[in-house]
Short mmCIF file of C-alpha atoms and ligand atoms in Angstrom, two decimals:
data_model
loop_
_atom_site.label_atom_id
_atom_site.label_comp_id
_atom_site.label_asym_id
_atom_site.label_seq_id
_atom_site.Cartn_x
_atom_site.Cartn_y
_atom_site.Cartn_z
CA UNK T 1 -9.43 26.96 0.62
CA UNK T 2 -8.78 24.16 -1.61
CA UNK T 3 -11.83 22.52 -3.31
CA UNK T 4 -12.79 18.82 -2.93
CA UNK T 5 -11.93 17.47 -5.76
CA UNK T 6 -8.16 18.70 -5.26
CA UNK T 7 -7.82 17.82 -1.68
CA UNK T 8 -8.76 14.23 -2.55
CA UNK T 9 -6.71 14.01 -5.41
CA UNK T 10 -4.14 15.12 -2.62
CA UNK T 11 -4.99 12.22 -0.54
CA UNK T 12 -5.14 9.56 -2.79
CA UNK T 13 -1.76 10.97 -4.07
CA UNK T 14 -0.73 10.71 -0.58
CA UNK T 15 -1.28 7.15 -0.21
CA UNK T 16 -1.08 5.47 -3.65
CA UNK T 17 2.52 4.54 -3.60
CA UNK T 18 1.91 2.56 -0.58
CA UNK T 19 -1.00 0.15 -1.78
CA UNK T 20 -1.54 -1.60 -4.59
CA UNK T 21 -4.62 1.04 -5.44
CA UNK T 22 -7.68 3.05 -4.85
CA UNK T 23 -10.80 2.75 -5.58
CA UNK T 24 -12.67 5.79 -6.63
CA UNK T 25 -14.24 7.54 -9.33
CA UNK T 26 -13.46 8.13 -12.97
CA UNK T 27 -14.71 10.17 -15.44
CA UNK T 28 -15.20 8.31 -18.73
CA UNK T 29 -16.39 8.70 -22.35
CA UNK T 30 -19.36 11.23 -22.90
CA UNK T 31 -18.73 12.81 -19.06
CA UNK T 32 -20.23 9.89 -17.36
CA UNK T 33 -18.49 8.56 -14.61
CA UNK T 34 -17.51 4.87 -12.76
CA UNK T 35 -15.90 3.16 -10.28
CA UNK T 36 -12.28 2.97 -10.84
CA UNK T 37 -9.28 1.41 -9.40
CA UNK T 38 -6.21 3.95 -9.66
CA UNK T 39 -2.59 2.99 -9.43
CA UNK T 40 0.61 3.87 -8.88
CA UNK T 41 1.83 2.28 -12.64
CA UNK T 42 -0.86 4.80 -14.26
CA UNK T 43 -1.15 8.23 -11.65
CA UNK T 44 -2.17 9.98 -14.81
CA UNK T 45 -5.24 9.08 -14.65
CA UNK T 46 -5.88 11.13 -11.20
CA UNK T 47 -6.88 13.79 -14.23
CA UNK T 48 -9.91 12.42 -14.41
CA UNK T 49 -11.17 12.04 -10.79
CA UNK T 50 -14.52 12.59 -10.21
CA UNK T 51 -16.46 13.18 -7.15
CA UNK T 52 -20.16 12.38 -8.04
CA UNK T 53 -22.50 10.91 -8.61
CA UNK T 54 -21.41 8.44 -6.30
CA UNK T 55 -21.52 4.75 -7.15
CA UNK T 56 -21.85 1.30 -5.27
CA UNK T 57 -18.10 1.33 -4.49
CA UNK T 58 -18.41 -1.30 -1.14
CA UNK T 59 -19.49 -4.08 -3.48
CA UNK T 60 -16.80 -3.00 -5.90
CA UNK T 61 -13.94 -3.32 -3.11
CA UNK T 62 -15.85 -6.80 -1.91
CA UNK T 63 -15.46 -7.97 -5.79
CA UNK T 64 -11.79 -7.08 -5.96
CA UNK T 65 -10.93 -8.01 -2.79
CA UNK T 66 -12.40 -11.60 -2.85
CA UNK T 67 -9.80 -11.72 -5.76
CA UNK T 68 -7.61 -10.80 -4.30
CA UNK T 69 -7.41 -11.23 -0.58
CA UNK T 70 -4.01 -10.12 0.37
CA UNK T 71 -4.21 -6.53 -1.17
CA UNK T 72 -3.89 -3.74 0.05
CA UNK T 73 -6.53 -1.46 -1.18
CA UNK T 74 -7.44 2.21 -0.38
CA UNK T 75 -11.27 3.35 -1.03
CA UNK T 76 -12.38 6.84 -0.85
CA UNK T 77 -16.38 6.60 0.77
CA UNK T 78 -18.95 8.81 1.54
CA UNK T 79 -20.29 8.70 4.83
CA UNK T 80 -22.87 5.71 3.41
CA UNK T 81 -20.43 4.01 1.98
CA UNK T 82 -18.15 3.49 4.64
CA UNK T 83 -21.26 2.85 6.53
CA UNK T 84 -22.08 0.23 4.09
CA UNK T 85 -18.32 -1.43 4.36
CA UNK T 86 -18.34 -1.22 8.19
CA UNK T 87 -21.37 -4.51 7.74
CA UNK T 88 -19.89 -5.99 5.51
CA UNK T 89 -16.91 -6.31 7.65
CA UNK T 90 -19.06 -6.57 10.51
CA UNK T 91 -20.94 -9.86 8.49
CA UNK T 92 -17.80 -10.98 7.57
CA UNK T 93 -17.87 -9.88 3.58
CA UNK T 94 -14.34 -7.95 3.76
CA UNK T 95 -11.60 -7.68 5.59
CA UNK T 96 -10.65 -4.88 6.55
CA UNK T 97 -6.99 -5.12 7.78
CA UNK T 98 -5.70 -3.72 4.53
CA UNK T 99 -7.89 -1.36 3.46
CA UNK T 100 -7.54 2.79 3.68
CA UNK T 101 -10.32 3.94 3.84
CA UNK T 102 -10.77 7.81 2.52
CA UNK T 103 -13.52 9.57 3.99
CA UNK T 104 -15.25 12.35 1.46
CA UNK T 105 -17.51 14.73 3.31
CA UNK T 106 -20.99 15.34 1.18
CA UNK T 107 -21.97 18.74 0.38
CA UNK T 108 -25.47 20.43 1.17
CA UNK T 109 -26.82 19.61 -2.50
CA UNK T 110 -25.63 16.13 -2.54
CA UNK T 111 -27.08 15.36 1.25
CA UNK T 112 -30.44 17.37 -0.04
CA UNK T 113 -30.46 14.91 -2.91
CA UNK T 114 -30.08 11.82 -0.92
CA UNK T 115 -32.34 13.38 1.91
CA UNK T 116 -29.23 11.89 4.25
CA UNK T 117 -29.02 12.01 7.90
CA UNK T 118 -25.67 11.47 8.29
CA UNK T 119 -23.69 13.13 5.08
CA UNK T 120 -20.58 12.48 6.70
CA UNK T 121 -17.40 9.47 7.63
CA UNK T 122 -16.98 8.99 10.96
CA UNK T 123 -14.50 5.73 10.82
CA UNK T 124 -12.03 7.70 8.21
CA UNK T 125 -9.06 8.72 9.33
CA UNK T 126 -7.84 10.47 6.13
CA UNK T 127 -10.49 12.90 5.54
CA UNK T 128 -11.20 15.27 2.59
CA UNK T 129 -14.20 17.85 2.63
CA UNK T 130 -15.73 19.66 5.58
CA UNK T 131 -18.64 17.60 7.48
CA UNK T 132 -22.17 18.94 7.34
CA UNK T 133 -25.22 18.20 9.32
CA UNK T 134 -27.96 15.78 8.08
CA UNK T 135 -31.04 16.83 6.40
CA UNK T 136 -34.34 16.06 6.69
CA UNK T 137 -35.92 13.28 4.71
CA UNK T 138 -39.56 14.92 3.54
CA UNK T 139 -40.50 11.44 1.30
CA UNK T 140 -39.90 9.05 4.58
CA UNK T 141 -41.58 11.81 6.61
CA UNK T 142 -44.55 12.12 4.72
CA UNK T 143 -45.53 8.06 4.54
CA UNK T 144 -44.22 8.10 8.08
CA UNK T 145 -47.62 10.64 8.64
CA UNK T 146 -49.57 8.35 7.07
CA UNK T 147 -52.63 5.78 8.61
CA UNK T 148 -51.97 2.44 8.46
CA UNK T 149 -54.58 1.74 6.05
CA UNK T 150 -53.23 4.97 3.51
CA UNK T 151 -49.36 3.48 3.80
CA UNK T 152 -50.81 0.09 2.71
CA UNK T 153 -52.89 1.96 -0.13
CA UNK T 154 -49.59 4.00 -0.95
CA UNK T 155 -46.96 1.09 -1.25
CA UNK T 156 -49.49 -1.19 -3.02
CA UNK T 157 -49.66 1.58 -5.75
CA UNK T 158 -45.93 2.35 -5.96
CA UNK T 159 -45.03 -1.12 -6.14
CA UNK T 160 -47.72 -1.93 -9.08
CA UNK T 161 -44.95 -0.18 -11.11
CA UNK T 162 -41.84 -2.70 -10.26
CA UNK T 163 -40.72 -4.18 -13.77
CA UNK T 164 -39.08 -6.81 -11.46
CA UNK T 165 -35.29 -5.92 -12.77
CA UNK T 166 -33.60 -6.94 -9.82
CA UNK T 167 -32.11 -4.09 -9.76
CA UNK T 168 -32.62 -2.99 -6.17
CA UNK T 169 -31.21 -5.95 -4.30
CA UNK T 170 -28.52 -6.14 -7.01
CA UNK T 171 -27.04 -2.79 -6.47
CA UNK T 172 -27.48 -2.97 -2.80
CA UNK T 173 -24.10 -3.24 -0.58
CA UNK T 174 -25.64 -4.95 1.59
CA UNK T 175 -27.39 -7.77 -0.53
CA UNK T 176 -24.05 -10.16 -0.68
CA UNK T 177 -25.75 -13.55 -0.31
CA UNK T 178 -24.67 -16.54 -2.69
CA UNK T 179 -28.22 -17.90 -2.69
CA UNK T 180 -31.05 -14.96 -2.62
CA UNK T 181 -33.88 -15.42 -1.16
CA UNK T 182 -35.83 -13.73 -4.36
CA UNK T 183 -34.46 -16.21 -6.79
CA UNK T 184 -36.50 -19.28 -5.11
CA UNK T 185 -39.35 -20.09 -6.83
CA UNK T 186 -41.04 -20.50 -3.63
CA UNK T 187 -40.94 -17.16 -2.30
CA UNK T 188 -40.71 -15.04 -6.05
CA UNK T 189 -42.66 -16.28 -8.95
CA UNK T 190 -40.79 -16.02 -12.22
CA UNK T 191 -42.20 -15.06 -15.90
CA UNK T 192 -44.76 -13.40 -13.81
CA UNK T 193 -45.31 -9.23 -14.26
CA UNK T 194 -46.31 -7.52 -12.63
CA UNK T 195 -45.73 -9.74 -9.25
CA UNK T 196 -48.34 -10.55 -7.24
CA UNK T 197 -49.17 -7.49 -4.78
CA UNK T 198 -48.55 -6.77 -2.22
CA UNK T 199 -45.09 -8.86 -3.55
CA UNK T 200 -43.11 -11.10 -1.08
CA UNK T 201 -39.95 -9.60 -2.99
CA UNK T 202 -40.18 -6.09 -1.72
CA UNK T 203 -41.42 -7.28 1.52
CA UNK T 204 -38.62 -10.00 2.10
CA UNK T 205 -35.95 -7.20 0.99
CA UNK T 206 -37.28 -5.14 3.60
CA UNK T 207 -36.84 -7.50 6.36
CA UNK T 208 -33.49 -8.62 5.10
CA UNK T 209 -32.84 -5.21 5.67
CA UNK T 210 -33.35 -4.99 9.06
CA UNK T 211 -30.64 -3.33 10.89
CA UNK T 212 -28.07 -3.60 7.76
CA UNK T 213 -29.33 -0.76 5.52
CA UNK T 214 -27.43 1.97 6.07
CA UNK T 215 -29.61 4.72 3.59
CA UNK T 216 -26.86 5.09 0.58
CA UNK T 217 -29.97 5.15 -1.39
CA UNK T 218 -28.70 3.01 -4.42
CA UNK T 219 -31.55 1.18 -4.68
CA UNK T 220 -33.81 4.23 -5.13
CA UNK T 221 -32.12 5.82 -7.41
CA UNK T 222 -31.57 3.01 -9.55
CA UNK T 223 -35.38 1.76 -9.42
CA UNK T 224 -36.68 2.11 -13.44
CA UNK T 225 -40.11 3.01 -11.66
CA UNK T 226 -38.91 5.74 -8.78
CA UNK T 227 -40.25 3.65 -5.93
CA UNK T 228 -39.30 5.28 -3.06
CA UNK T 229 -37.51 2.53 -1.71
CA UNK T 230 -35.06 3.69 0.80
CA UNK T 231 -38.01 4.99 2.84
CA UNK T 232 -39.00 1.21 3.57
CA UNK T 233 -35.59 0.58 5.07
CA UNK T 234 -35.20 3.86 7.03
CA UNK T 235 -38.22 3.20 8.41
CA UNK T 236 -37.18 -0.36 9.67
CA UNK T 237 -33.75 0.95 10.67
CA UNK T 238 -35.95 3.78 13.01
CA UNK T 239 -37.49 0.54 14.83
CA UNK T 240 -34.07 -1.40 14.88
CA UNK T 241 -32.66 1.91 16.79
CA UNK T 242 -35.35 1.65 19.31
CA UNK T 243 -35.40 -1.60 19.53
CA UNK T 244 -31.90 -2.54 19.60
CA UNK T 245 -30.38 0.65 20.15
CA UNK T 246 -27.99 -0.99 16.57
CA UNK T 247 -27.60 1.78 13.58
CA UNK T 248 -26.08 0.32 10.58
CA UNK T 249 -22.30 0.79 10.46
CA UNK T 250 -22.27 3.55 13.56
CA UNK T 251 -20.07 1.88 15.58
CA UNK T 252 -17.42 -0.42 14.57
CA UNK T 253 -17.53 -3.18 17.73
CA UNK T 254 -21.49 -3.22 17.73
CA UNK T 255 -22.62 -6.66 16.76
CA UNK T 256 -25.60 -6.28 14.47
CA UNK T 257 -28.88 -7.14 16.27
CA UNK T 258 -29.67 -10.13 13.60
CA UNK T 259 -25.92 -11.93 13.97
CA UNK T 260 -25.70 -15.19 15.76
CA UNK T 261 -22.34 -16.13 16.62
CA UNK T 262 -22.84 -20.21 17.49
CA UNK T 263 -20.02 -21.78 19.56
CA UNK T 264 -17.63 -24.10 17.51
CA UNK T 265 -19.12 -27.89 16.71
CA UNK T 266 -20.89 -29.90 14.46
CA UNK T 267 -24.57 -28.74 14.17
CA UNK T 268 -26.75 -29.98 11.58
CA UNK T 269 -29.30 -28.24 9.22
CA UNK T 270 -32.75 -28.67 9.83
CA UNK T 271 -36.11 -26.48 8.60
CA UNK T 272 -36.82 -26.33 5.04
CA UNK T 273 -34.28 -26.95 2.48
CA UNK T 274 -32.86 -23.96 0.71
CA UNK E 1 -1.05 -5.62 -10.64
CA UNK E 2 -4.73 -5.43 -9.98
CA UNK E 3 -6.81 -4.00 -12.66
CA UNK E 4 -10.34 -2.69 -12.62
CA UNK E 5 -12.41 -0.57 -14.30
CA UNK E 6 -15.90 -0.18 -15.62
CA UNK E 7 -16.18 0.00 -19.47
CA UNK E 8 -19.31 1.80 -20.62
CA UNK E 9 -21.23 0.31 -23.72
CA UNK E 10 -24.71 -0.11 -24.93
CA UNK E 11 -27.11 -2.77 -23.58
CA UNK E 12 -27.45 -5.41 -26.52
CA UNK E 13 -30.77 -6.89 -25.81
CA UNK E 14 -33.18 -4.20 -26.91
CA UNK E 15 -33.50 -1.16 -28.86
CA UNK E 16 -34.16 1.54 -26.16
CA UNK E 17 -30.04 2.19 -26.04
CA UNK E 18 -29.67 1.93 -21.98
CA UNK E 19 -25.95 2.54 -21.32
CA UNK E 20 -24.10 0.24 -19.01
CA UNK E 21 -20.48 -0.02 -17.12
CA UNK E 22 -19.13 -4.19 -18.09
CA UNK E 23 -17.19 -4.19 -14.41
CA UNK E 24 -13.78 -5.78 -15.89
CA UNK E 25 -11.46 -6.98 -12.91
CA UNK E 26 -8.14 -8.14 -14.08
CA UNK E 27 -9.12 -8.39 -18.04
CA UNK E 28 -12.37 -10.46 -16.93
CA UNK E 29 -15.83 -9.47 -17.35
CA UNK E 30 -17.37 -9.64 -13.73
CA UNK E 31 -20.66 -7.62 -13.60
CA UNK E 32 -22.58 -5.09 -14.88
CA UNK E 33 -23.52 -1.75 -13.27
CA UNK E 34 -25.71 1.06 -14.94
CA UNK E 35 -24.62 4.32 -15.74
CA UNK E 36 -25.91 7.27 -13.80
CA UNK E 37 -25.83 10.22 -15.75
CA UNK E 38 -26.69 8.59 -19.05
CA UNK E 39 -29.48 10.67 -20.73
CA UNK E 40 -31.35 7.40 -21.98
CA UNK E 41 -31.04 5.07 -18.82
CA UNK E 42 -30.86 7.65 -15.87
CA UNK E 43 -29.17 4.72 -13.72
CA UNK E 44 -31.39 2.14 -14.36
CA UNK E 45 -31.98 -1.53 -16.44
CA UNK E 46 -34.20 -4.13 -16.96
CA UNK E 47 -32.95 -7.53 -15.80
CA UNK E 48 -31.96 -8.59 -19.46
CA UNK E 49 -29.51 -5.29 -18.98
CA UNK E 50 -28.03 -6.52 -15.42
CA UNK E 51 -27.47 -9.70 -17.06
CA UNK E 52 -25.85 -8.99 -20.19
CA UNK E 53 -22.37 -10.16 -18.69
CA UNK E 54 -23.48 -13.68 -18.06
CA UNK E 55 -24.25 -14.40 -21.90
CA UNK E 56 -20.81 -13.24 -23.01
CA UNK E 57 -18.71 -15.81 -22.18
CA UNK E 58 -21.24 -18.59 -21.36
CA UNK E 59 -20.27 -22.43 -22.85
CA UNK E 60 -23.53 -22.35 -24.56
CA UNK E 61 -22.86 -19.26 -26.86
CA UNK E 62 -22.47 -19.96 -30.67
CA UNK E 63 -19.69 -19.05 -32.13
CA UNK E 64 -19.98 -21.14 -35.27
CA UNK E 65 -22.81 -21.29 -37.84
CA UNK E 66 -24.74 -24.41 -37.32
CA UNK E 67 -26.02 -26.53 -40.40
CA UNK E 68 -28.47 -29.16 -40.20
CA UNK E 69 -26.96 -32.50 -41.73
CA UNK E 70 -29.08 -35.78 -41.36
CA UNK E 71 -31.34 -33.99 -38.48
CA UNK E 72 -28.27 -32.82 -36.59
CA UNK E 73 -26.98 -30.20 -36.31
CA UNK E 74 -23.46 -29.41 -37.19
CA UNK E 75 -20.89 -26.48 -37.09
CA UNK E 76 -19.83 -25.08 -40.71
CA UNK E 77 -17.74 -22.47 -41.98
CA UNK E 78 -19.69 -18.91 -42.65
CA UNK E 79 -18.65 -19.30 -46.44
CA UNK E 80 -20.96 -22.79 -45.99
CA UNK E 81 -23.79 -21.58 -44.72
CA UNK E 82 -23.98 -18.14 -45.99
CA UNK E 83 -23.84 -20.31 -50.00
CA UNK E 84 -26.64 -22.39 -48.54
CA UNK E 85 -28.80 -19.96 -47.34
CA UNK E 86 -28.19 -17.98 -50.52
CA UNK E 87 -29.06 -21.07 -53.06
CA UNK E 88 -32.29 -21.40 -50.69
CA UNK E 89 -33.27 -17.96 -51.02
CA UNK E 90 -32.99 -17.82 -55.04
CA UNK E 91 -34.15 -21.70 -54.96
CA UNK E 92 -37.91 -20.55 -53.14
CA UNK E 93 -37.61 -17.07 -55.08
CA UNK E 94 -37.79 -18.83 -58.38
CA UNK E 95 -39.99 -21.43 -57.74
CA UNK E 96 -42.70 -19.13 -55.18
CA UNK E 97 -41.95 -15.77 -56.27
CA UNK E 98 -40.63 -13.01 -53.72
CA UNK E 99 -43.61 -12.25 -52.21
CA UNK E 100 -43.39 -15.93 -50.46
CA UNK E 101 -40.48 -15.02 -48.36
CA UNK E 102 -40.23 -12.44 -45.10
CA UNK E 103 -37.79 -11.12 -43.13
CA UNK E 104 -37.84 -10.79 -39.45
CA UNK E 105 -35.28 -8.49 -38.32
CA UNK E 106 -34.10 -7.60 -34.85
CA UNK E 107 -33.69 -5.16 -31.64
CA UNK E 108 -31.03 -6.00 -31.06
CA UNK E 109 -29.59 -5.24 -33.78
CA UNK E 110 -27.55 -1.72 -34.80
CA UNK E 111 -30.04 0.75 -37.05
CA UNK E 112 -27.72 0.32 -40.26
CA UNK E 113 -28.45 -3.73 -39.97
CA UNK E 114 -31.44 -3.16 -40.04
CA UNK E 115 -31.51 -0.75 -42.64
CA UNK E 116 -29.55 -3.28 -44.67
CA UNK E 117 -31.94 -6.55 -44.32
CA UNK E 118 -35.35 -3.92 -45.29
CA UNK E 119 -32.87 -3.13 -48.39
CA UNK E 120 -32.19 -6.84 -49.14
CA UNK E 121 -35.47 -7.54 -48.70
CA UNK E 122 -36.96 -4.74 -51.14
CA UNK E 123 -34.20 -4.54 -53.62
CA UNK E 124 -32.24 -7.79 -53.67
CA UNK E 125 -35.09 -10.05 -52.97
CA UNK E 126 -37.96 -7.91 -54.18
CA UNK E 127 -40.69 -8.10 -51.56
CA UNK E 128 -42.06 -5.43 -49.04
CA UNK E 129 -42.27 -8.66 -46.32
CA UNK E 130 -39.99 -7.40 -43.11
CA UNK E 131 -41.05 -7.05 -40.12
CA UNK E 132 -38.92 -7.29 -36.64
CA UNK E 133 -38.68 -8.84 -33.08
CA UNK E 134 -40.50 -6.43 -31.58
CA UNK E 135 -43.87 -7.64 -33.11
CA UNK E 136 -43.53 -11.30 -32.79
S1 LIG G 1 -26.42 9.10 1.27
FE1 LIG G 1 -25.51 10.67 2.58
S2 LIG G 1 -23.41 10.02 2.87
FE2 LIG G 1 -24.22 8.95 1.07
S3 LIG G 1 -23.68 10.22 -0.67
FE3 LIG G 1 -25.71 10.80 -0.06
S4 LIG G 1 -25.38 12.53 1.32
FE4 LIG G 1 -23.46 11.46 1.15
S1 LIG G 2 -30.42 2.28 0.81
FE1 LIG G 2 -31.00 0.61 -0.52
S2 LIG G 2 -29.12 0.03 -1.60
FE2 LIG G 2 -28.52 1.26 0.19
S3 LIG G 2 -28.12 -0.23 1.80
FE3 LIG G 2 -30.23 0.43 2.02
S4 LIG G 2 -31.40 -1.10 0.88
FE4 LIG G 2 -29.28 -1.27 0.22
S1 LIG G 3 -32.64 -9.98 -0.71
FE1 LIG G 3 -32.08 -11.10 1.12
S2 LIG G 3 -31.40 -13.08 0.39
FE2 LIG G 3 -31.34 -11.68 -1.36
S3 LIG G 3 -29.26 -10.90 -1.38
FE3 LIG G 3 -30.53 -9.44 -0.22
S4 LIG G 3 -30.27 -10.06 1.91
FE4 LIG G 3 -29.60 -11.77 0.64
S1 LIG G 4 -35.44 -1.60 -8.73
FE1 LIG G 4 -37.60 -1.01 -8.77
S2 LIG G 4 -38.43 -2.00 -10.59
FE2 LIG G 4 -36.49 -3.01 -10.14
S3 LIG G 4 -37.05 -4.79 -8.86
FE3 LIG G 4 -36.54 -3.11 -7.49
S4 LIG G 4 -38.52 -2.12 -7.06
FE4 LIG G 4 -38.80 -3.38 -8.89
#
């Protein structure tokens, strides 16, 4: 059997002569790797493919592609990154006429690692990698278990550590607004660490959340303090499934719970000021 | 064509060495991501680090020394203002002695600049007075 990291070298080989390129990864100086756009004028670098650790690659393609909005890109995604385009497109971020999308299949280590449900593509229809069943996430399970009182206790402590670095909502997919929420004085107060606790900023990101996180774990693993922060969100997406029956980026004609689609006219702003 | 790619580098605000990707999209700096399997930063920054592509290019960024002239100040050549802090530095020397002058050095700053201002300030200046950002 051929390995991953051939097969998808394959793939993108396969299509890169018919877009203007693909967005994976690259290994770069010292063995770390990035987010790369590949090309047919440079196929060389294919070389250095790399497969993990994953990175942020939605809010790369919405960067290039609000650059350039007649491309035609190719992106190879995990199964939470093509997830995490799917909203975007779905909130109107990308479009996603002209984009490939490559689906790469996670292995048992990497879904351990993430503690993912759903390791896998399922809008992809170039596909490298065998699928595997989600595992279990122990972290969410165990706060899950909790008493109200003892979660309180738990994410009071956790978030005492936050060095406020923005970090979390800046690495998130899914945080694409032109005016954040975070950065208004009245809801975040700035030159102030640690933040007052329990902080409006973790608890706004969680609601902002709400049926549009779709658990690529990002802001975890880029947290300075380990919060567990992905367990806030797949928490809220368990409610938004019952709820709404809506999981982030499942199904490609689902309108998110949270979208209002208002019928054409003039309508005027009212409620507080941004 | 379309270009992009992440250059790795070293965060310039501080002197803990976090690595970081400058997100370059056709020759322009656009963002900044961190690097994951960097043995210093494991993935993560401090705000100054997310930020360090906004300073780069900003309007308000000197590029010019700055003298004062008649309470305002004005851009100069480097061969201007490095004379005039020189004469000023031998000027209070003379007149004070070395022990009336200090040198604040910096984090951000590379380890050999630094080494070089605590050797100015011992050898060419004569005083044990340097100290750095970091204590302010
Ligand atoms: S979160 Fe899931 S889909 Fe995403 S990389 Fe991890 S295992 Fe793969
Ligand atoms: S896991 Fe974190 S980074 Fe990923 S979509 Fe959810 S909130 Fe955003
Ligand atoms: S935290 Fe909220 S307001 Fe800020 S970018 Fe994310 S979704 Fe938008
Ligand atoms: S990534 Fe962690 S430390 Fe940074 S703002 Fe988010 S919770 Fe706080």
């Amino acid at each position: 059997m051929t390995d991953r990291l051939t097969s998808l070298r394959e793939a993108i080989e396969a299509v890169l002569p018919n877009v203007d390129g693909v967005l994976a990864l690259r290994i770069g100086p010292g063995g770390i790797s990035a987010s790369h756009l590949f090309s047919k004028e440079h196929p060389e670098d294919l070389a250095k493919l790399a497969l993990w650790p994953k990175e942020p690659v939605p809010d790369t393609l919405k960067i290039i592609l609000r650059a350039h909005p007649d491309a035609k890109l190719a992106i190879v995604c995990r199964g939470c990154e093509e997830r995490g385009i799917v909203e975007m497109f779905k909130h109107a971020q990308l479009n996603l006429d002209n984009v490939t999308l490559i689906g790469l299949q996670c292995e048992q280590a990497e879904a351990e690692f993430c503690r993912c449900a759903k390791p896998f593509t399922v809008h992809s229809k170039t596909t490298v990698g065998q699928s595997i069943k989600g595992v279990p996430d122990p972290v969410t399970e165990k706060i899950a278990a909790m008493s109200q009182p003892e979660r309180l206790a738990f994410w009071k402590q956790e978030f005492e550590h936050c060095i406020k670095c923005y970090g979390c909502r800046t690495i998130c997919p899914q945080c694409f607004c032109n005016v954040c929420t975070l950065e208004d004085e009245k809801w975040v107060e700035t030159g102030r660490l640690p933040m007052a606790n329990p902080s409006m900023y973790h608890l706004i990101r969680a609601m902002h959340m709400t049926a549009k996180c779709v658990a690529c774990r990002e802001c975890e693993e880029t947290c300075p303090a380990d919060i567990p922060l992905a367990v806030q969100f797949r928490l809220m997406a368990r409610d938004v499934k019952e709820l709404f029956n809506y999981e982030a980026g499942a199904v490609m004609d689902q309108k998110p719970p949270q979208l209002l689609v208002l019928e054409e006219g003039d309508y005027e702003r009212s409620g507080l000021p941004h | 064509m379309i270009e992009y790619e992440n250059v790795l580098t070293t965060c310039p605000y501080c002197g803990t060495g976090c690595a970081l990707h400058l997100q370059v999209l056709d020759q322009k700096l656009v963002g900044v991501l961190p690097a994951k399997n960097h043995v210093i930063s494991e993935g993560g920054l401090c705000i100054k680090g997310w930020n360090v592509h906004a300073f780069v290019n900003h309007p308000d960024r000197l590029k010019k020394p700055l003298i004062r002239k008649n309470g305002k100040l004005e851009e100069a050549t480097w061969d201007e203002a490095l004379k005039l802090v020189a004469d000023k530095l031998g000027e209070i020397k003379a007149q004070s002695g070395p022990d009336s002058i200090a040198f604040l050095s910096s984090a951000k700053c590379t380890n050999e600049e630094n080494y070089l201002l605590q050797k100015f300030a011992r050898a060419v200046i004569g005083t044990n007075n340097i100290d750095h950002c970091a204590r302010l």
